[in-house]
């Protein structure tokens, strides 16, 4: 990172409205901005880097002075509407505007399609049919006025590799399109919001351009210290909104001008109303989000519209990436996997592979190429023999998948592939990250330490790695369990510190574990403490009916359990001190929460985008949950009440809303008549006889398939 400062100001000419401008130059040299710094935080030559002191000094030297308008540039502004949606652009825009994941967008679109509200939603075409063009132009003329119609319908071409335009763009279905308000009254939640997006985008695509002018004003002046300063501001004045009346890409609605500027001319003097020094810090390039990843996949020709959502779902399910807000953060497992593939299967993970394969499959579909020889070449190599895998010149064809997998695996150095270098410590010892069967860990010589799940790879610096290796908060052997002879280890986990009876292994993949109490920490926990924790759950006794009563330490705190009946304990220490009488007394009391005053909310998360109600995070009887006042949704296993975002809370509420009310199981009615039983039996006998007749035919077909 690099720090740099700038100056923001507010200016006014006489009684005109004030306008804002930023300092852009000092003594003829341009002020540094974020793009002027390299990856090491060094500024390029020829730019001025202001620090806090110099920026504050310039503000003081400009106090009470005037600036002069040095130049006024006016350029025409014209913006064309975006093309109608295809699968990828719908996912991207729903991500930007609605905060939806790709899978959530496609679920909503699927519902709309199945209900007849939109056309097919898996397409990479931006073409509209004649029926759609006619419907759009009729709607625009009636709703926005014929002055917003272009002379002829707009046509959009595709610039993406291997576009298969078998379907038209995603649009409202039919020759007369239902308005978003009509659809919102018939469907709820995500589907209504996605329809509104599709309707507006399709309508806007057939409207006229938005036009206006962009004005840039430069102000110059001298400080009391003799420095020449220059400020700049710009604003866009929209004179003809055009398509922006219906839809603005990346914005929620048409918001007019970006900034209203007074009608200034060169030589005019303006007063300085306010100046403020502003500190800035460079940031790394933004991580991929689901929307930007879909855009990149589309540009590279990787995958098809129907696969984007499943690709993103798969890389998360397999632990290659994890989400931090909306950003997709790569895991160390991904680095190791990519290294293996790039070094030993390079052409299979080349960005052009999918695109080239699509071309080959298109040729096969068109009859210009045969399927079986193509598949044989891919598996055995272009000149490989099926039986031996040998090529025509007597050697092995190294490009066939069979050779790469069966012959090459023995040559792969798993340790080298699985070692991700971090650097060297102050004594010159190399530190690497390795991905083990039970997660990534950092290693220096014989020293190892697990890496917390919430550390992104770029955050694991040399200093952080050394801290993990040397800190007692890493894996720490406390001693040996006298009963089993297994080591007891204290560890830092994703959900807090805990102790475990041995580490995971092939013989013991899920060893017994226990979370530390709130007043314990990894640095001071002892073997005795750990053995007490591992002794839980503890049997307190049995009730009068012989039902066992236990005390346990759950995810949401200590509790008492008898069958399905539970009660919360007041403290963790009660897990060891509570006796049978005390347990029965607690069980005799009514459960807290029923009839008692409601607990105050833990946190307010903002308005729900569907209902408009305030989303509250609450602590309920079965753990934390979020509610908009109408729908309650429990947090999932991986949701942390401390860090849950408004977007995630809204998503949980919407998922619960889509499930609808819980349906009670209907009681089975006793049969009132037995006369129909023989008929059922007869029908069943006929089905069995028919199945027996079909069996030889199925077997014959199966045998033929095996031969092929």
XYZ file of C-alpha atoms in Angstrom:
708
model
C 0.000 0.000 0.000
C 0.979 3.615 -0.443
C -0.454 6.732 1.196
C -1.130 9.936 -0.700
C -3.170 13.066 -0.035
C -5.378 15.338 -2.070
C -7.554 18.419 -1.515
C -11.321 18.592 -2.048
C -12.996 21.989 -2.292
C -16.341 23.727 -2.596
C -16.512 26.882 -4.769
C -19.094 29.532 -5.622
C -19.443 32.439 -8.049
C -21.480 35.228 -6.532
C -25.024 33.937 -5.872
C -24.685 30.779 -8.004
C -25.104 27.382 -6.430
C -21.835 25.961 -5.030
C -20.000 23.197 -6.873
C -17.228 20.811 -5.920
C -13.762 20.414 -7.444
C -10.562 18.482 -6.650
C -6.964 19.650 -6.796
C -5.223 18.013 -9.789
C -1.886 19.852 -10.189
C 0.742 21.767 -8.199
C 3.223 24.092 -9.912
C 2.438 22.508 -13.289
C 3.013 18.914 -12.141
C 0.100 16.486 -11.888
C -0.944 15.263 -8.431
C -0.548 11.527 -7.874
C -3.624 9.283 -7.834
C -3.940 5.595 -7.040
C -3.101 4.466 -10.577
C 0.303 6.223 -10.379
C 1.701 3.681 -7.866
C 3.239 0.319 -8.753
C 2.830 -2.956 -6.839
C 5.664 -1.967 -4.490
C 3.930 1.297 -3.584
C 6.388 3.487 -5.553
C 5.022 6.484 -7.473
C 5.931 6.994 -11.114
C 8.248 9.842 -12.067
C 6.821 13.270 -12.837
C 3.916 13.247 -10.372
C 3.653 15.086 -7.061
C 2.872 12.979 -3.974
C 1.341 15.109 -1.232
C 1.609 14.053 2.396
C -0.663 15.166 5.232
C 1.554 18.078 6.250
C 1.956 19.551 2.770
C -1.770 19.158 1.965
C -2.746 20.905 5.218
C -0.218 23.686 4.500
C -1.677 24.326 1.034
C -5.189 24.561 2.505
C -3.988 27.214 4.967
C -2.179 29.152 2.223
C -5.349 29.230 0.064
C -7.647 30.477 2.818
C -9.550 33.651 1.798
C -8.231 33.671 -1.797
C -10.046 33.423 -5.144
C -9.428 31.132 -8.118
C -9.833 31.950 -11.794
C -11.591 29.856 -14.432
C -8.743 28.817 -16.733
C -10.739 26.732 -19.224
C -14.243 25.438 -19.902
C -14.518 22.424 -22.195
C -17.867 21.155 -23.377
C -18.165 17.835 -25.203
C -21.266 16.172 -26.574
C -22.493 13.195 -24.561
C -24.192 10.202 -26.177
C -24.891 6.806 -24.677
C -26.492 3.830 -26.423
C -28.716 1.442 -24.484
C -27.321 -1.953 -23.553
C -28.318 -5.069 -25.459
C -31.172 -7.231 -24.151
C -30.144 -9.760 -21.532
C -28.539 -13.099 -22.216
C -27.677 -15.512 -19.422
C -24.312 -14.040 -18.483
C -25.355 -10.369 -18.547
C -28.514 -11.144 -16.545
C -26.393 -12.816 -13.848
C -23.939 -9.899 -13.818
C -26.584 -7.182 -13.612
C -28.637 -9.032 -10.993
C -25.434 -9.305 -8.976
C -24.734 -5.568 -9.257
C -28.259 -4.244 -8.829
C -29.920 -6.830 -6.603
C -26.944 -8.441 -4.853
C -28.049 -11.888 -6.121
C -25.690 -14.825 -6.591
C -25.680 -16.499 -10.015
C -27.607 -19.519 -8.747
C -30.202 -17.321 -7.021
C -30.713 -15.338 -10.234
C -31.150 -18.487 -12.297
C -33.629 -19.974 -9.808
C -35.785 -16.872 -10.120
C -35.467 -16.846 -13.926
C -36.373 -20.555 -14.067
C -39.582 -19.856 -12.135
C -40.462 -16.997 -14.478
C -39.834 -19.147 -17.547
C -41.834 -22.106 -16.245
C -44.723 -19.757 -15.399
C -44.697 -18.257 -18.900
C -43.504 -14.758 -17.994
C -40.187 -14.756 -19.914
C -38.555 -16.570 -22.819
C -35.882 -19.254 -22.351
C -33.298 -18.040 -19.855
C -30.237 -20.073 -20.953
C -29.006 -18.285 -24.039
C -25.995 -16.397 -25.345
C -27.956 -14.463 -27.961
C -28.886 -10.774 -27.885
C -31.244 -11.044 -30.842
C -34.928 -10.182 -30.506
C -37.574 -11.782 -32.725
C -39.868 -9.731 -34.929
C -42.678 -10.427 -32.470
C -40.598 -9.007 -29.609
C -39.521 -5.926 -31.565
C -43.136 -5.152 -32.413
C -44.219 -5.580 -28.778
C -41.397 -3.359 -27.516
C -42.036 -0.527 -29.979
C -45.773 -0.560 -29.273
C -45.139 -0.438 -25.518
C -42.585 2.392 -25.798
C -44.875 4.533 -27.950
C -47.739 4.127 -25.504
C -45.807 4.492 -22.261
C -42.847 6.771 -23.031
C -44.017 8.553 -26.182
C -43.155 8.037 -29.853
C -40.380 10.643 -29.537
C -38.372 8.009 -27.642
C -38.604 5.490 -30.502
C -35.736 5.199 -33.012
C -36.665 5.206 -36.715
C -36.051 1.471 -37.027
C -35.684 -1.391 -34.517
C -32.229 -1.806 -32.991
C -30.205 -4.937 -33.767
C -27.395 -6.162 -31.488
C -24.456 -8.305 -32.573
C -22.367 -10.590 -30.372
C -18.613 -10.266 -29.803
C -18.093 -13.355 -27.642
C -16.286 -16.483 -28.828
C -18.447 -19.444 -29.848
C -21.791 -17.727 -29.341
C -24.513 -20.293 -30.065
C -27.552 -18.217 -30.857
C -30.111 -21.013 -30.867
C -32.504 -18.917 -28.743
C -33.327 -15.233 -28.758
C -32.431 -12.897 -25.909
C -34.118 -13.153 -22.506
C -37.247 -11.005 -22.714
C -40.836 -10.819 -21.480
C -42.900 -13.529 -23.172
C -45.726 -12.980 -25.655
C -46.836 -10.185 -27.964
C -48.135 -8.003 -25.127
C -45.830 -7.740 -22.151
C -47.109 -7.642 -18.609
C -45.842 -4.696 -16.584
C -43.555 -5.297 -13.595
C -46.393 -4.210 -11.280
C -48.734 -6.834 -12.757
C -46.153 -9.589 -12.381
C -45.289 -8.470 -8.835
C -48.929 -9.048 -7.869
C -48.796 -12.595 -9.255
C -45.329 -13.748 -8.134
C -43.287 -12.770 -5.116
C -39.758 -11.992 -4.025
C -36.838 -12.696 -6.317
C -38.904 -13.609 -9.371
C -40.701 -10.243 -9.378
C -37.465 -8.304 -9.042
C -35.735 -10.277 -11.808
C -38.746 -9.767 -14.111
C -38.592 -6.018 -13.456
C -34.921 -6.086 -14.479
C -35.628 -8.060 -17.687
C -38.623 -5.917 -18.642
C -36.767 -2.623 -18.204
C -33.615 -3.818 -19.986
C -35.591 -5.176 -22.973
C -37.706 -2.039 -23.321
C -34.670 0.249 -22.973
C -32.794 -1.673 -25.688
C -35.324 -0.414 -28.266
C -35.355 3.256 -27.205
C -33.322 6.209 -28.483
C -29.869 7.163 -27.192
C -29.423 9.353 -24.139
C -27.774 12.625 -25.167
C -26.427 15.726 -23.490
C -23.079 17.360 -22.874
C -20.167 16.847 -20.535
C -18.564 20.013 -19.153
C -15.055 20.113 -17.640
C -13.919 23.241 -15.773
C -10.331 24.040 -14.714
C -9.639 26.558 -11.918
C -6.187 28.036 -11.219
C -4.784 30.287 -8.517
C -1.752 31.131 -6.382
C -1.218 30.360 -2.718
C 0.211 32.856 -0.256
C 3.385 30.749 -0.338
C 3.875 31.263 -4.073
C 2.633 27.875 -5.327
C 0.444 27.557 -8.403
C -2.539 25.220 -7.817
C -5.063 23.802 -10.259
C -8.473 22.334 -9.509
C -10.767 20.438 -11.880
C -14.429 19.428 -11.932
C -16.809 17.956 -14.461
C -20.506 17.283 -14.785
C -22.798 15.627 -17.299
C -25.956 17.452 -18.308
C -28.535 15.078 -19.843
C -30.737 16.925 -22.317
C -32.545 13.893 -23.790
C -32.877 10.990 -21.344
C -33.980 8.480 -24.005
C -33.549 4.894 -22.793
C -32.585 6.149 -19.327
C -36.271 6.747 -18.691
C -36.649 2.968 -18.529
C -33.289 1.610 -17.427
C -29.793 2.694 -16.391
C -27.135 -0.001 -16.358
C -25.407 -0.335 -12.991
C -27.821 2.138 -11.319
C -31.173 1.555 -9.665
C -32.997 4.296 -11.540
C -32.478 7.400 -13.647
C -30.776 9.915 -11.396
C -30.406 12.916 -13.719
C -27.218 14.925 -13.903
C -24.107 13.782 -12.070
C -23.428 17.375 -10.971
C -25.107 20.670 -11.830
C -22.468 23.216 -12.825
C -22.980 26.984 -13.154
C -22.575 28.602 -16.556
C -18.952 29.750 -16.203
C -16.653 31.330 -18.771
C -12.869 31.722 -18.971
C -11.606 34.513 -16.713
C -14.494 34.293 -14.226
C -13.467 34.482 -10.552
C -14.845 32.056 -7.954
C -14.643 32.176 -4.154
C -13.335 29.296 -2.083
C -16.110 28.264 0.288
C -14.369 25.287 1.857
C -11.182 23.241 1.426
C -10.443 19.905 3.063
C -7.306 17.731 2.861
C -8.194 14.103 2.094
C -5.991 11.093 2.782
C -6.013 8.104 0.432
C -4.403 4.679 0.348
C -3.797 2.479 -2.651
C -5.771 -0.751 -2.790
C -5.109 -3.985 -4.673
C -7.163 -4.863 -7.763
C -10.650 -5.965 -6.832
C -11.222 -9.675 -6.336
C -13.586 -11.505 -8.611
C -17.217 -11.469 -7.614
C -19.704 -13.910 -9.094
C -20.773 -11.240 -11.598
C -17.255 -10.325 -12.741
C -16.225 -13.993 -12.919
C -19.180 -14.768 -15.193
C -18.126 -11.856 -17.389
C -14.567 -13.204 -17.602
C -15.725 -16.752 -18.371
C -17.850 -15.370 -21.169
C -14.975 -13.310 -22.605
C -12.671 -16.349 -22.598
C -15.278 -18.652 -24.097
C -15.145 -20.964 -21.086
C -18.385 -22.829 -20.418
C -21.858 -22.135 -21.726
C -24.742 -20.034 -20.344
C -26.214 -23.120 -18.701
C -22.968 -23.872 -16.829
C -21.984 -20.507 -15.294
C -24.022 -20.937 -12.102
C -22.915 -24.560 -11.618
C -19.238 -23.639 -12.185
C -19.382 -21.020 -9.430
C -21.282 -23.386 -7.149
C -18.749 -26.180 -7.722
C -15.629 -24.153 -6.972
C -17.207 -23.087 -3.682
C -18.489 -26.549 -2.734
C -15.065 -28.104 -3.356
C -13.290 -25.506 -1.267
C -11.330 -23.870 -4.095
C -12.745 -20.462 -3.159
C -14.646 -19.001 -0.231
C -16.733 -15.888 0.014
C -15.723 -12.761 1.877
C -18.717 -10.488 1.466
C -19.359 -10.685 -2.278
C -15.696 -11.339 -3.146
C -14.482 -14.812 -4.118
C -11.229 -15.545 -2.253
C -9.020 -18.379 -3.580
C -8.012 -21.073 -1.082
C -4.576 -22.679 -0.829
C -6.141 -25.877 -2.185
C -6.812 -23.992 -5.427
C -3.154 -22.943 -5.733
C -1.965 -26.530 -5.341
C -4.572 -27.843 -7.796
C -3.812 -25.228 -10.438
C -0.057 -25.868 -10.118
C -0.635 -29.591 -10.737
C -2.849 -28.981 -13.768
C -0.671 -26.293 -15.353
C 2.512 -28.338 -15.019
C 1.191 -31.734 -16.077
C -2.070 -31.168 -17.984
C -1.417 -27.770 -19.586
C -3.581 -28.042 -22.703
C -6.592 -29.248 -20.699
C -6.600 -26.064 -18.594
C -5.653 -23.700 -21.394
C -8.271 -20.954 -21.662
C -8.772 -21.804 -25.356
C -9.490 -25.496 -24.667
C -13.253 -25.125 -24.142
C -13.593 -22.773 -27.106
C -11.635 -25.111 -29.417
C -13.648 -28.110 -28.250
C -16.866 -26.212 -29.001
C -15.613 -25.669 -32.575
C -14.871 -29.398 -32.933
C -18.289 -30.370 -31.566
C -19.951 -27.905 -33.948
C -18.161 -29.632 -36.858
C -19.345 -33.020 -35.589
C -22.912 -31.708 -35.301
C -22.703 -30.349 -38.848
C -21.442 -33.703 -40.178
C -18.039 -32.322 -41.189
C -16.248 -34.516 -38.666
C -16.855 -37.924 -37.096
C -17.410 -38.272 -33.345
C -15.649 -41.576 -32.571
C -12.297 -40.752 -34.267
C -12.297 -37.357 -32.540
C -12.888 -38.947 -29.128
C -10.262 -41.636 -29.861
C -7.675 -38.942 -30.711
C -8.465 -37.090 -27.506
C -8.080 -40.184 -25.330
C -5.253 -42.088 -27.063
C -3.560 -39.170 -28.840
C -3.826 -38.075 -32.505
C -1.844 -41.099 -33.758
C -2.179 -43.474 -30.797
C -3.207 -47.111 -30.976
C -6.158 -48.183 -28.822
C -4.523 -51.375 -27.640
C -1.008 -50.165 -26.892
C -1.224 -46.396 -26.831
C 1.801 -46.369 -29.147
C 2.083 -43.871 -31.957
C 2.935 -44.658 -35.547
C 6.644 -43.969 -34.995
C 6.882 -46.578 -32.223
C 6.879 -44.156 -29.263
C 4.066 -42.976 -27.023
C 1.847 -40.072 -27.964
C 2.166 -37.762 -24.960
C -0.890 -35.670 -25.830
C -3.474 -38.407 -25.181
C -5.371 -38.315 -21.903
C -4.730 -42.045 -21.313
C -0.959 -41.618 -21.386
C -1.007 -38.448 -19.292
C -3.016 -40.119 -16.531
C -1.739 -43.712 -16.520
C 1.939 -43.125 -17.317
C 2.625 -39.642 -16.022
C 1.189 -39.883 -12.521
C 4.252 -41.731 -11.280
C 6.486 -38.875 -12.414
C 4.577 -36.228 -10.443
C 6.357 -35.037 -7.301
C 3.364 -34.600 -4.985
C 5.405 -32.786 -2.323
C 6.788 -30.282 -4.805
C 3.339 -29.652 -6.323
C 1.864 -29.226 -2.872
C 4.485 -26.719 -1.636
C 3.599 -23.060 -1.971
C 6.618 -20.899 -1.045
C 5.963 -17.924 1.233
C 9.586 -16.719 1.593
C 12.372 -16.947 4.142
C 12.490 -15.768 7.742
C 15.115 -13.446 9.269
C 17.534 -16.375 9.642
C 17.190 -17.497 6.042
C 14.949 -20.510 6.722
C 12.415 -21.179 3.946
C 8.752 -21.158 4.895
C 6.187 -22.959 2.759
C 2.478 -23.664 2.839
C 1.344 -27.217 2.260
C -2.179 -28.482 1.798
C -2.741 -31.547 3.927
C -5.619 -33.983 4.014
C -7.152 -32.015 6.851
C -6.415 -28.491 5.651
C -3.518 -26.137 4.839
C -0.623 -25.611 7.224
C 2.570 -23.550 7.285
C 5.913 -25.335 7.709
C 9.479 -24.261 8.542
C 11.818 -27.220 8.882
C 10.108 -29.585 11.314
C 7.864 -26.872 12.776
C 4.248 -26.856 11.580
C 1.202 -24.779 12.389
C -2.340 -24.862 11.052
C -3.576 -21.871 9.078
C -6.863 -20.338 10.304
C -9.642 -20.685 7.746
C -10.297 -16.942 7.570
C -6.782 -16.027 6.361
C -6.654 -15.296 2.626
C -3.474 -16.424 0.821
C -2.299 -12.842 0.197
C -2.638 -12.101 3.928
C -0.175 -14.850 4.890
C 3.000 -12.745 4.922
C 6.354 -13.905 6.287
C 5.665 -12.103 9.571
C 2.221 -13.704 9.885
C 3.622 -17.148 9.072
C 6.371 -16.781 11.703
C 3.758 -15.605 14.187
C 1.683 -18.739 13.558
C 4.725 -20.986 13.905
C 5.946 -19.398 17.112
C 2.677 -18.466 18.788
C 1.380 -20.830 21.457
C -2.025 -20.445 19.866
C -0.987 -22.971 17.218
C -1.336 -26.729 17.686
C -0.019 -27.495 21.176
C 0.362 -30.951 22.657
C -0.929 -30.820 26.237
C -0.059 -34.377 27.219
C -1.383 -37.917 26.931
C -4.833 -39.191 27.875
C -4.205 -41.790 30.630
C -7.136 -43.963 29.505
C -6.356 -44.223 25.778
C -2.681 -43.251 25.559
C -3.553 -40.743 22.802
C -2.082 -37.231 22.737
C -4.391 -34.375 23.713
C -3.873 -31.344 21.444
C -5.095 -27.746 21.759
C -5.908 -26.095 18.422
C -7.291 -22.909 16.901
C -10.365 -23.647 14.803
C -12.700 -21.780 12.533
C -15.329 -21.509 15.279
C -12.880 -20.843 18.101
C -10.216 -22.675 20.115
C -10.781 -26.302 21.044
C -9.050 -29.449 22.301
C -8.964 -32.780 20.500
C -8.129 -36.346 21.511
C -5.538 -36.961 18.796
C -5.317 -35.402 15.338
C -7.423 -36.565 12.373
C -5.946 -39.600 10.610
C -7.035 -42.459 8.376
C -7.686 -44.640 11.439
C -9.414 -41.837 13.329
C -10.866 -39.336 10.827
C -13.142 -37.663 13.413
C -11.468 -37.615 16.836
C -13.364 -36.426 19.887
C -13.239 -32.643 20.303
C -14.473 -30.055 22.813
C -14.619 -26.268 22.626
C -12.797 -24.219 25.257
C -14.877 -22.299 27.758
C -15.103 -18.536 27.343
C -12.709 -17.930 30.239
C -10.054 -20.283 28.788
C -7.446 -19.641 26.116
C -4.958 -21.765 24.209
C -1.944 -20.287 25.980
C -2.982 -21.373 29.473
C -5.264 -24.395 29.002
C -3.878 -27.461 30.819
C -4.168 -31.206 30.300
C -6.570 -31.462 33.258
C -8.765 -28.740 31.739
C -8.756 -30.552 28.403
C -9.647 -33.933 29.915
C -12.561 -32.346 31.793
C -13.820 -30.775 28.570
C -13.434 -34.028 26.647
C -15.451 -35.855 29.323
C -18.566 -33.992 28.148
C -21.394 -34.707 27.643
C -21.842 -35.785 31.278
C -24.674 -37.979 32.528
C -26.287 -36.283 35.524
C -28.698 -39.119 36.307
C -32.127 -40.379 35.292
C -35.632 -39.137 36.010
C -38.455 -41.153 37.610
C -39.225 -42.815 34.275
C -35.614 -43.872 33.729
C -34.890 -41.283 30.986
C -31.238 -40.206 30.992
C -30.398 -36.558 31.792
C -27.178 -35.116 30.343
C -25.395 -31.770 30.308
C -23.662 -30.677 27.096
C -21.761 -27.722 25.676
C -23.444 -26.733 22.434
C -22.682 -24.220 19.748
C -24.863 -21.633 21.466
C -23.770 -22.391 25.009
C -24.203 -24.989 27.772
C -27.536 -26.787 28.119
C -29.371 -29.612 29.853
C -31.093 -32.401 27.901
C -33.653 -35.081 28.752
C -34.930 -36.877 25.681
C -36.055 -34.037 23.418
C -36.565 -31.635 26.314
C -33.783 -29.068 26.836
C -32.989 -26.123 29.118
C -30.169 -23.598 28.891
C -27.647 -23.457 31.733
C -26.604 -20.158 33.279
C -22.848 -20.834 33.150
C -20.376 -23.245 31.607
C -19.168 -24.301 35.064
C -22.601 -25.844 35.696
C -21.623 -28.550 33.211
C -19.485 -30.025 36.006
C -21.330 -28.891 39.136
C -25.009 -29.475 38.336
C -26.474 -32.512 40.126
C -29.620 -34.550 39.507
C -31.823 -32.502 41.856
C -30.736 -29.247 40.263
C -31.353 -30.691 36.800
C -34.867 -31.855 37.688
C -35.606 -28.427 39.176
C -34.556 -26.761 35.915
C -36.612 -29.176 33.834
C -39.654 -28.447 36.007
C -39.452 -24.764 35.023
C -41.081 -23.530 31.794
C -38.719 -22.917 28.906
C -37.408 -19.413 28.675
C -38.881 -17.569 25.753
C -42.442 -18.840 25.932
C -44.542 -16.246 27.666
C -41.439 -14.298 28.643
C -40.537 -10.862 27.367
C -38.886 -10.947 23.960
C -35.148 -10.412 23.901
C -33.990 -7.153 22.331
C -32.457 -7.509 18.836
C -28.711 -8.080 18.674
C -28.297 -5.823 15.661
C -30.191 -3.925 12.950
C -29.079 -4.846 9.408
C -31.109 -2.467 7.258
C -34.298 -2.740 5.167
C -35.314 -5.968 3.435
C -35.337 -5.407 -0.374
C -38.584 -7.377 -0.806
C -40.837 -6.456 2.129
C -39.184 -3.160 3.064
C -39.248 -4.161 6.741
C -36.225 -3.602 8.970
C -34.045 -6.737 9.144
C -33.137 -7.585 12.741
C -30.631 -10.120 14.040
C -32.108 -11.825 17.105
C -31.129 -14.539 19.566
C -33.937 -17.069 19.643
C -34.811 -20.257 21.381
C -32.948 -22.360 18.819
C -30.102 -19.912 18.220
C -29.598 -16.677 16.277
C -31.941 -15.807 13.422
C -32.848 -12.878 11.160
C -36.314 -11.463 10.594
C -37.976 -8.692 8.614
C -41.009 -8.741 10.909
C -42.879 -11.172 8.648
C -40.452 -14.011 7.917
C -37.967 -15.578 10.341
C -34.869 -17.380 9.025
C -32.343 -19.268 11.140
C -28.660 -18.690 10.470
C -26.870 -21.551 8.708
C -23.923 -23.475 10.121
C -21.305 -21.269 8.449
C -23.031 -17.948 9.231
C -21.360 -15.950 11.996
C -23.755 -13.648 13.915
C -20.886 -11.209 14.480
C -20.058 -10.733 10.791
C -23.265 -11.527 8.896
C -23.965 -8.938 6.181
C -27.319 -7.339 5.254
C -27.112 -9.069 1.844
C -26.688 -12.507 3.412
C -29.519 -11.848 5.872
C -31.848 -10.828 3.023
C -30.856 -13.972 1.107
C -31.679 -16.223 4.090
C -35.059 -14.525 4.535
C -35.846 -14.905 0.830
C -34.901 -18.597 0.826
C -37.225 -19.143 3.816
C -39.927 -17.083 2.118
C -39.722 -19.234 -1.025
C -40.142 -22.441 1.002
C -43.523 -21.200 2.187
C -45.261 -22.177 5.446
C -44.377 -25.474 7.069
C -46.930 -28.074 6.058
C -48.203 -30.366 8.762
C -48.222 -34.047 7.894
C -51.725 -35.287 7.234
C -52.861 -38.197 9.342
C -53.334 -41.412 7.425
C -56.975 -42.412 7.256
C -57.934 -45.987 7.893
C -59.210 -47.845 4.851
C -63.017 -47.911 4.835
C -63.361 -50.624 2.232
C -61.404 -53.693 1.285
C -63.277 -54.591 -1.912
C -60.780 -52.827 -4.213
C -57.778 -54.795 -2.933
C -58.104 -57.691 -5.442
C -58.231 -55.222 -8.349
C -54.980 -53.603 -7.202
C -53.375 -56.994 -6.857
C -54.474 -57.899 -10.370
C -53.068 -54.667 -11.771
C -49.792 -55.274 -9.972
C -49.611 -58.800 -11.437
C -50.114 -57.371 -14.943
C -47.319 -54.833 -14.393
C -44.970 -57.571 -13.211
C -45.796 -59.704 -16.247
C -45.159 -56.766 -18.565
C -41.863 -56.046 -16.807
C -40.789 -59.679 -17.268
C -41.545 -59.457 -20.997
C -39.441 -56.287 -21.291
C -36.522 -57.721 -19.334
C -34.985 -59.773 -22.230
C -35.221 -56.764 -24.533
C -33.467 -54.554 -21.924
C -30.745 -57.152 -21.420
C -30.209 -57.404 -25.173
C -29.983 -53.602 -25.465
C -27.564 -53.451 -22.518
C -25.339 -56.118 -24.082
C -25.284 -54.202 -27.342
C -24.293 -51.026 -25.473
C -21.424 -52.840 -23.745
C -20.166 -54.136 -27.105
C -20.244 -50.626 -28.533
